[in-house]
Amino acid sequence: MATTTLFTLHLCRFGQSFSKKLFSTSPSSDTLLNPHHVTFHHKLRRPNSSSAPAFFRRFSTVAAASTSGEVNYDGIGTADEKYDVIVVGGGHAGCEAALASARLGARTLLLTLNIDRIAWQPCNPAVGGPAKSQLVHEVDALSGEIGKIADRCYLQKRVLNVSRGPAVRALRAQTDKREYAMQMKSVVESTPNLSIREAMVTDILLGKNDNVEGVCTFFGMKFYAPSVVLTTGTFMSGKIWVGRTSMPAGRAGESASHGLTENLQRLGFETDRLKTGTPARVDIRTVDFSGLEPQHGDKEVSWFSFDPDVHIEREQMCCYLTRTTGRTHQIIRDNLHETPTYGGWVEAKGPRYCPSIEDKIVRFQDKESHQIFLEPEGRSVPELYVQGFSTGLPERLQLPLLRTLPGLENCSMLRPAYAVEYDYLPAHQCARSLMTKKIQGLFFSGQINGTTGYEEAAAQGIISGINAARYADGKQLIVLERESSYIGTLIDDLVTKDLREPYRMLTSRSEHRLLLRSDNADSRLTPLAHEIGLIDDRRWKLYQEKQARISEEKKRLRSVRISGGDLAAEVSRVSGQPVRDSSTLESLLKKPHIQYGILDEHGFGNIELSRIEKECVEIDIKYEGFILRQQSQLQQMVTQQHRQLPEDLDYHMITTLSIEAREKLSKVRPQTIGQASRVGGVSPADITALLIVLEANRRKAQEQSRYKIMNAMRAKALEEEVPEVSCTETVSS
Amino acid sequence: MLRASEKPNAVMAHLPALRVLLRHINCLIPPPRTSMPALCTIRATCHFLLLSPKPRKLHATATSKGPENHALLLNRDERVARNVTPSDVVEKGSTIAAIVTSLGGPPAAVGIVRLSGPSAVSVAGRVFRPAKRSKNNDWKPTSHVVEYGVVLDSEGNVIDEVLAVPMLAPKSYTREDVVEIQCHGSEVCLRRVLRTCLEAGATLAQPGEFTLRAFLNGRLDLSQAENVGRLITAKSVAAADAALAGIQGGFSSLVRSLRMQCIELLTEIEARLDFEDEMPPLDLNIIMDKIHSMSQDVESALEAENYDRLLQSGLQIAIVGRPNVGKSSLLNAWSKSERAIVTEIAGTTRDVIEASVSVNGIPITLLDTAGIRDTDDVVEKIGVERSEAVARGADLIIMTVSAVEGWTSEDTKLLERIQSAKSSTGSLIPVILAVNKIDCNPRAETDWDRGCQSHDIFSKRVFTCAVTGQGLQDLERAVLELVGLDAIPSGGRQWTVNQRQCEQLVRTKEALERLQSSIKEELPLDFWTIDLRDAALSLGQISGEDISEEVLSNIFGKFCIGK
């Protein structure tokens, strides 16, 4: 009996009507099932769910056995098929998700198409850059892995925007692609609570309450977990193009994943298609660098990670700069009809920030030459990445085209440039926790949400990993507000705005970037990570000591005063401003062009501070006025912006909203007023109307509850009257 | 009957509320087993807010979570938290100001400018100097105690004598701190006081915003809620219409062009920040020149002559005509005063007489002139010359003729004189023909068209009677139509737009001043964008516009970027 019942439960994911029918035909199972089903959830949501797995295990084993119709191997290895969190995909989102989840104590399974391609860098061999580096620092502050691996595997590092302000200063690392993948793989493999399995997931297993129960693979395996994170990257119905020729693939040489899109669509998800591409790789040994402009790394290396353990310097490699020539432009113009966009066989345009070389030449005809960067892909591989040279031209034209570039006249091409098309799920279907609104326990992260870039993927990955583990553990989900971080900004944009191209993080997307710097990513996010249990004691101690040193130093600079002397003379010379007698060191640091280094040179610095800590002190003091002003502006705004919107609000019924606002808000279902105001087509008048509705609803609810309480009191009074009467009767009688 | 028919509606209206209530109850009691999905959605919305003072405990029990009852965890920057006292960041929301007495009617004796919001007292303190001055400069009013004093502008000039009525939270209309400044009722006074408040940091209130705040802060009862909603929506739609219709005049074109310039500059700078190694270096001198010229534009636009002329003089309307056709009577009747001496004797008015009226909030100066005729009287001759000069300088001419006498050859001659006056200035001054004394010859209305057809110089024709006041409304309507303001309901939409634009310019000026000081202090490029963004935001047609996307598409449109 039990077997059939559980079997039915499984079928319900294939079709509600079918399972309902089964339920109704077997009344006994009905009564048996429902309570069980619910208890299972209750148990699992308790932080200490010692009893749940037992029930769970039995449940899954029986089910698996009964569906396959094979012998029941209960107890022989099958227990492993129950997890708290399943992460589908082993890219940059998947790795962070799986690691965060496992580190939070959730039994986590990472399913990937190919274990040898874990954390692969299929496009440029680099991590960081403007805005992206902030994401990396933030992920690291939450104890993510991307920053550490990039710090361990760098080939070259440079800080960009050095003199343009602390908020836009950005670290970029060229990375050794193979080493990167191997390092991440070994971290993933050695993390407790984390199992890895090669599999192609083709379907999502659903529970009764629109909740996820697990996944089903191409070969018929079923893995069960209350939380599932999908990070399918470019693999879902992926198709790669070179010229007019295409083949199904997620990346060159790797098979695409089929079937999942259709099954997600069947569950009611809206899917769409995006396109991106990667340029050709050439053999570094066939390139003549002698005439090319070299780009060296920084002499003083900076780090993504706040963990000093990974701050190990290594020898740097050089990148080179070359340019397109008249001949390059000629070949492209002569063969425009051979490119997908101009030949007209692919409608989808690539992202605006990543145009193909033919796009650049057509759109900016007056530019005679475009910069091309040559970046090594590793220390042990001969591959050279030709940055800025992605093309849709057929392979036969690609080598001649590459050979028009100075230095590449005799090059040999190792891999042709190709474009890839893939399915994604417009992210308005996710809440800001990255859990889908339709199916409880199902999370999306990375390119499946329409982003591009390893850093964007990692940022989403860690949030969905955290939330998947918390969901499985019955804890509240975490949302990083837009104003708290680049991660928050990224996710808010994704779930709120109507995106038409792969989303890349840019500094100009963040309204309050002065507050979201890389130097303060730890003091913004590490306390949160510690609170939820992601940061270990060692990291936490390091963090606290660092903050204490910075705070002490700021105090010291406020109290130490100087009058005259070498330092004063040099400060007034460098800044062009007079130095008054008895000036504090703090006031000196606030003057233009005065850096902490000047204090060091004159013996007024604090030798116990690291370079990074000195930088923090300098930024805090130098830009204090601006930072405080931004903070107070933010505060003014936040009061209203963070007002919650009820999730069941029926926007179509709110006639004071414009028609467009009603439609857009019904689609996006924002969680806060601020998010609502960022939905395209929603005007300030609509926001006012929403505020009024909220307040009116609140009042109505208040009135109703007052009425209820009054009624209850009246009823109680009436009840109490009865015995009283009887009592008096007794007395009188 | 009425009640009975209303009732079902009321019940329907309460249904959603009931649902909300039920959810609340669901959240408060341990959830029934069947409500798992509801519970999950509620759980999904815990938030980590940025700025509450201390991280609160995260692991609140999941069952007590309603949408309004999340555990808020603040992950503010701990480094900043250490040197900010809580009082620096408690300020919530903005402070708004507006004229709350009606405009557009005849001037009242007293008018009120209301400030409401957390910094209402400090804004008022910046513009109001009480007669009894306390020793320290901070104004510390006692709630509900009227104080007498003056309003000063930023340079310390007295603008008006006023009474300040502080009503501190929560005992005020909006339940926020409210300060009402009672000043003299003329529009010029009111507008100057308002402008001073805006310069001192208040924001111009949106239509209905005081009522909105009153409602959102828990005042007004539920039955008024729907009305408030409808009222405010209607008003903001009207305001948005006005803004979007792009009514000419005021500062519209300047505001638009300044905004474009800000976006252009942001594009130039942000492109460098996001695509450092792909862009040619930025020419800082060009950028600084642009910023400098922008702030000069704003300055000169805000110069008193420009703005105050618009406010103070409004339209100049010259009333011309032969002697004794009733020009002075018309002026008296229209301005509801005895401004001009009226007698039966032709040529009574020798000098130009001014009177002010307000039509739909637009101040209008009426100029009564001496009757234009060939005369030997020296004094009258000067008067006639002045009349012609006034007619040449006016925005609009009302040519008055007498219905009793009909169109005369002298009228034709006079018209020629006006026409020649027009051609000498080169611009066309619209002329309204007012056929006065219509009560003495009612048939003139039908007869008139024949006589007048040849004179297509007249843009409008109205029949008036200065004695009974008949036709004055027609005259006002004709005036509004001619200056292109006929579509504005009374209350002065044009004025609202001007006022809004003026506020935008004030904010822009502040932002550009900060920007220039950043440049002077040699702050890095990224800091320039902060104030440029502020400027662009305050110049937006609609508040809260998303400029990031605009800047981005500009960057991608303009520069060859991308690897």
CSV table of N, CA and C in Angstrom, one decimal, chain A residues 604-658:
chain,number,residue,atom,x,y,z
A,604,PHE,N,55.3,59.7,10.1
A,604,PHE,CA,54.1,59.9,10.9
A,604,PHE,C,53.1,58.8,10.6
A,605,GLY,N,53.5,57.9,9.8
A,605,GLY,CA,52.6,56.8,9.4
A,605,GLY,C,52.6,55.7,10.5
A,606,ASN,N,51.8,54.7,10.4
A,606,ASN,CA,51.7,53.6,11.3
A,606,ASN,C,52.2,52.4,10.7
A,607,ILE,N,53.3,51.9,11.1
A,607,ILE,CA,54.0,50.8,10.4
A,607,ILE,C,53.2,49.5,10.6
A,608,GLU,N,52.3,49.4,11.5
A,608,GLU,CA,51.6,48.2,11.8
A,608,GLU,C,50.5,48.0,10.8
A,609,LEU,N,50.2,49.0,10.0
A,609,LEU,CA,49.1,48.9,9.0
A,609,LEU,C,49.6,48.4,7.7
A,610,SER,N,48.8,47.5,7.1
A,610,SER,CA,49.1,47.0,5.8
A,610,SER,C,48.7,48.1,4.7
A,611,ARG,N,49.2,47.9,3.5
A,611,ARG,CA,48.9,48.9,2.5
A,611,ARG,C,47.4,49.1,2.3
A,612,ILE,N,46.7,47.9,2.3
A,612,ILE,CA,45.3,48.0,2.1
A,612,ILE,C,44.6,48.8,3.2
A,613,GLU,N,45.1,48.5,4.4
A,613,GLU,CA,44.4,49.2,5.6
A,613,GLU,C,44.7,50.7,5.5
A,614,LYS,N,45.9,51.1,5.1
A,614,LYS,CA,46.2,52.5,4.9
A,614,LYS,C,45.3,53.1,3.9
A,615,GLU,N,45.1,52.4,2.8
A,615,GLU,CA,44.2,52.9,1.8
A,615,GLU,C,42.8,53.1,2.3
A,616,CYS,N,42.3,52.2,3.2
A,616,CYS,CA,41.0,52.3,3.8
A,616,CYS,C,40.9,53.6,4.6
A,617,VAL,N,41.9,53.8,5.4
A,617,VAL,CA,42.0,55.0,6.3
A,617,VAL,C,41.9,56.2,5.4
A,618,GLU,N,42.8,56.2,4.4
A,618,GLU,CA,42.9,57.4,3.5
A,618,GLU,C,41.5,57.7,2.9
A,619,ILE,N,40.8,56.7,2.4
A,619,ILE,CA,39.6,56.9,1.7
A,619,ILE,C,38.5,57.5,2.7
A,620,ASP,N,38.5,56.8,3.9
A,620,ASP,CA,37.5,57.2,4.9
A,620,ASP,C,37.7,58.7,5.2
A,621,ILE,N,38.9,59.1,5.4
A,621,ILE,CA,39.1,60.5,5.8
A,621,ILE,C,39.0,61.5,4.7
A,622,LYS,N,39.6,61.1,3.6
A,622,LYS,CA,39.6,62.1,2.4
A,622,LYS,C,38.2,62.4,1.9
A,623,TYR,N,37.4,61.4,1.8
A,623,TYR,CA,36.1,61.6,1.2
A,623,TYR,C,35.0,61.6,2.1
A,624,GLU,N,35.3,61.8,3.4
A,624,GLU,CA,34.3,61.7,4.4
A,624,GLU,C,33.0,62.5,4.1
A,625,GLY,N,33.2,63.8,3.7
A,625,GLY,CA,32.1,64.7,3.4
A,625,GLY,C,31.1,64.1,2.4
A,626,PHE,N,31.7,63.6,1.3
A,626,PHE,CA,30.9,63.0,0.2
A,626,PHE,C,30.2,61.8,0.7
A,627,ILE,N,31.0,61.0,1.4
A,627,ILE,CA,30.4,59.7,1.8
A,627,ILE,C,29.2,59.9,2.7
A,628,LEU,N,29.4,60.9,3.7
A,628,LEU,CA,28.2,61.1,4.6
A,628,LEU,C,27.0,61.7,3.8
A,629,ARG,N,27.3,62.6,2.9
A,629,ARG,CA,26.2,63.2,2.1
A,629,ARG,C,25.4,62.1,1.4
A,630,GLN,N,26.2,61.2,0.7
A,630,GLN,CA,25.5,60.1,0.0
A,630,GLN,C,24.7,59.2,0.9
A,631,GLN,N,25.3,59.0,2.1
A,631,GLN,CA,24.7,58.1,3.1
A,631,GLN,C,23.3,58.8,3.5
A,632,SER,N,23.3,60.1,3.7
A,632,SER,CA,22.1,60.7,4.2
A,632,SER,C,21.1,60.8,3.1
A,633,GLN,N,21.5,61.0,1.9
A,633,GLN,CA,20.6,61.0,0.7
A,633,GLN,C,19.9,59.6,0.6
A,634,LEU,N,20.8,58.6,0.8
A,634,LEU,CA,20.3,57.2,0.7
A,634,LEU,C,19.2,57.0,1.8
A,635,GLN,N,19.5,57.5,3.0
A,635,GLN,CA,18.6,57.3,4.1
A,635,GLN,C,17.3,57.9,3.8
A,636,GLN,N,17.3,59.1,3.3
A,636,GLN,CA,16.0,59.8,2.9
A,636,GLN,C,15.2,58.9,2.0
A,637,MET,N,15.9,58.3,1.0
A,637,MET,CA,15.2,57.6,0.0
A,637,MET,C,14.7,56.2,0.5
A,638,VAL,N,15.6,55.6,1.3
A,638,VAL,CA,15.3,54.2,1.7
A,638,VAL,C,14.0,54.1,2.5
A,639,THR,N,13.7,55.1,3.3
A,639,THR,CA,12.5,55.0,4.2
A,639,THR,C,11.3,54.6,3.3
A,640,GLN,N,11.2,55.3,2.2
A,640,GLN,CA,10.0,55.0,1.4
A,640,GLN,C,10.2,53.8,0.5
A,641,GLN,N,11.5,53.7,-0.1
A,641,GLN,CA,11.7,52.7,-1.1
A,641,GLN,C,11.6,51.3,-0.5
A,642,HIS,N,11.9,51.1,0.7
A,642,HIS,CA,11.9,49.8,1.2
A,642,HIS,C,10.6,49.3,1.8
A,643,ARG,N,9.5,50.1,1.6
A,643,ARG,CA,8.2,49.7,2.0
A,643,ARG,C,7.8,48.4,1.2
A,644,GLN,N,7.3,47.4,2.0
A,644,GLN,CA,7.0,46.2,1.3
A,644,GLN,C,5.7,46.3,0.5
A,645,LEU,N,5.7,45.5,-0.6
A,645,LEU,CA,4.4,45.4,-1.3
A,645,LEU,C,3.9,44.0,-1.0
A,646,PRO,N,2.6,43.8,-0.7
A,646,PRO,CA,2.1,42.5,-0.5
A,646,PRO,C,2.2,41.7,-1.7
A,647,GLU,N,2.6,40.4,-1.6
A,647,GLU,CA,2.8,39.6,-2.8
A,647,GLU,C,1.5,39.2,-3.5
A,648,ASP,N,0.4,39.4,-2.8
A,648,ASP,CA,-0.9,39.0,-3.5
A,648,ASP,C,-1.6,40.2,-4.0
A,649,LEU,N,-1.0,41.3,-4.0
A,649,LEU,CA,-1.7,42.5,-4.5
A,649,LEU,C,-2.2,42.3,-5.9
A,650,ASP,N,-3.5,42.6,-6.1
A,650,ASP,CA,-4.0,42.4,-7.5
A,650,ASP,C,-3.9,43.8,-8.2
A,651,TYR,N,-2.9,43.9,-9.0
A,651,TYR,CA,-2.7,45.2,-9.6
A,651,TYR,C,-3.8,45.6,-10.6
A,652,HIS,N,-4.3,44.5,-11.2
A,652,HIS,CA,-5.4,44.8,-12.2
A,652,HIS,C,-6.6,45.4,-11.6
A,653,MET,N,-6.8,45.2,-10.2
A,653,MET,CA,-8.0,45.8,-9.6
A,653,MET,C,-7.7,47.2,-9.1
A,654,ILE,N,-6.5,47.7,-9.2
A,654,ILE,CA,-6.2,49.1,-8.7
A,654,ILE,C,-6.4,50.0,-9.9
A,655,THR,N,-7.6,50.6,-9.9
A,655,THR,CA,-7.9,51.4,-11.1
A,655,THR,C,-7.2,52.8,-11.1
A,656,THR,N,-6.6,53.1,-10.0
A,656,THR,CA,-5.9,54.4,-10.0
A,656,THR,C,-4.5,54.3,-10.7
A,657,LEU,N,-4.1,53.1,-11.0
A,657,LEU,CA,-2.8,52.8,-11.7
A,657,LEU,C,-3.1,53.0,-13.2
A,658,SER,N,-2.1,53.4,-13.9
A,658,SER,CA,-2.2,53.5,-15.4
A,658,SER,C,-2.3,52.0,-15.9
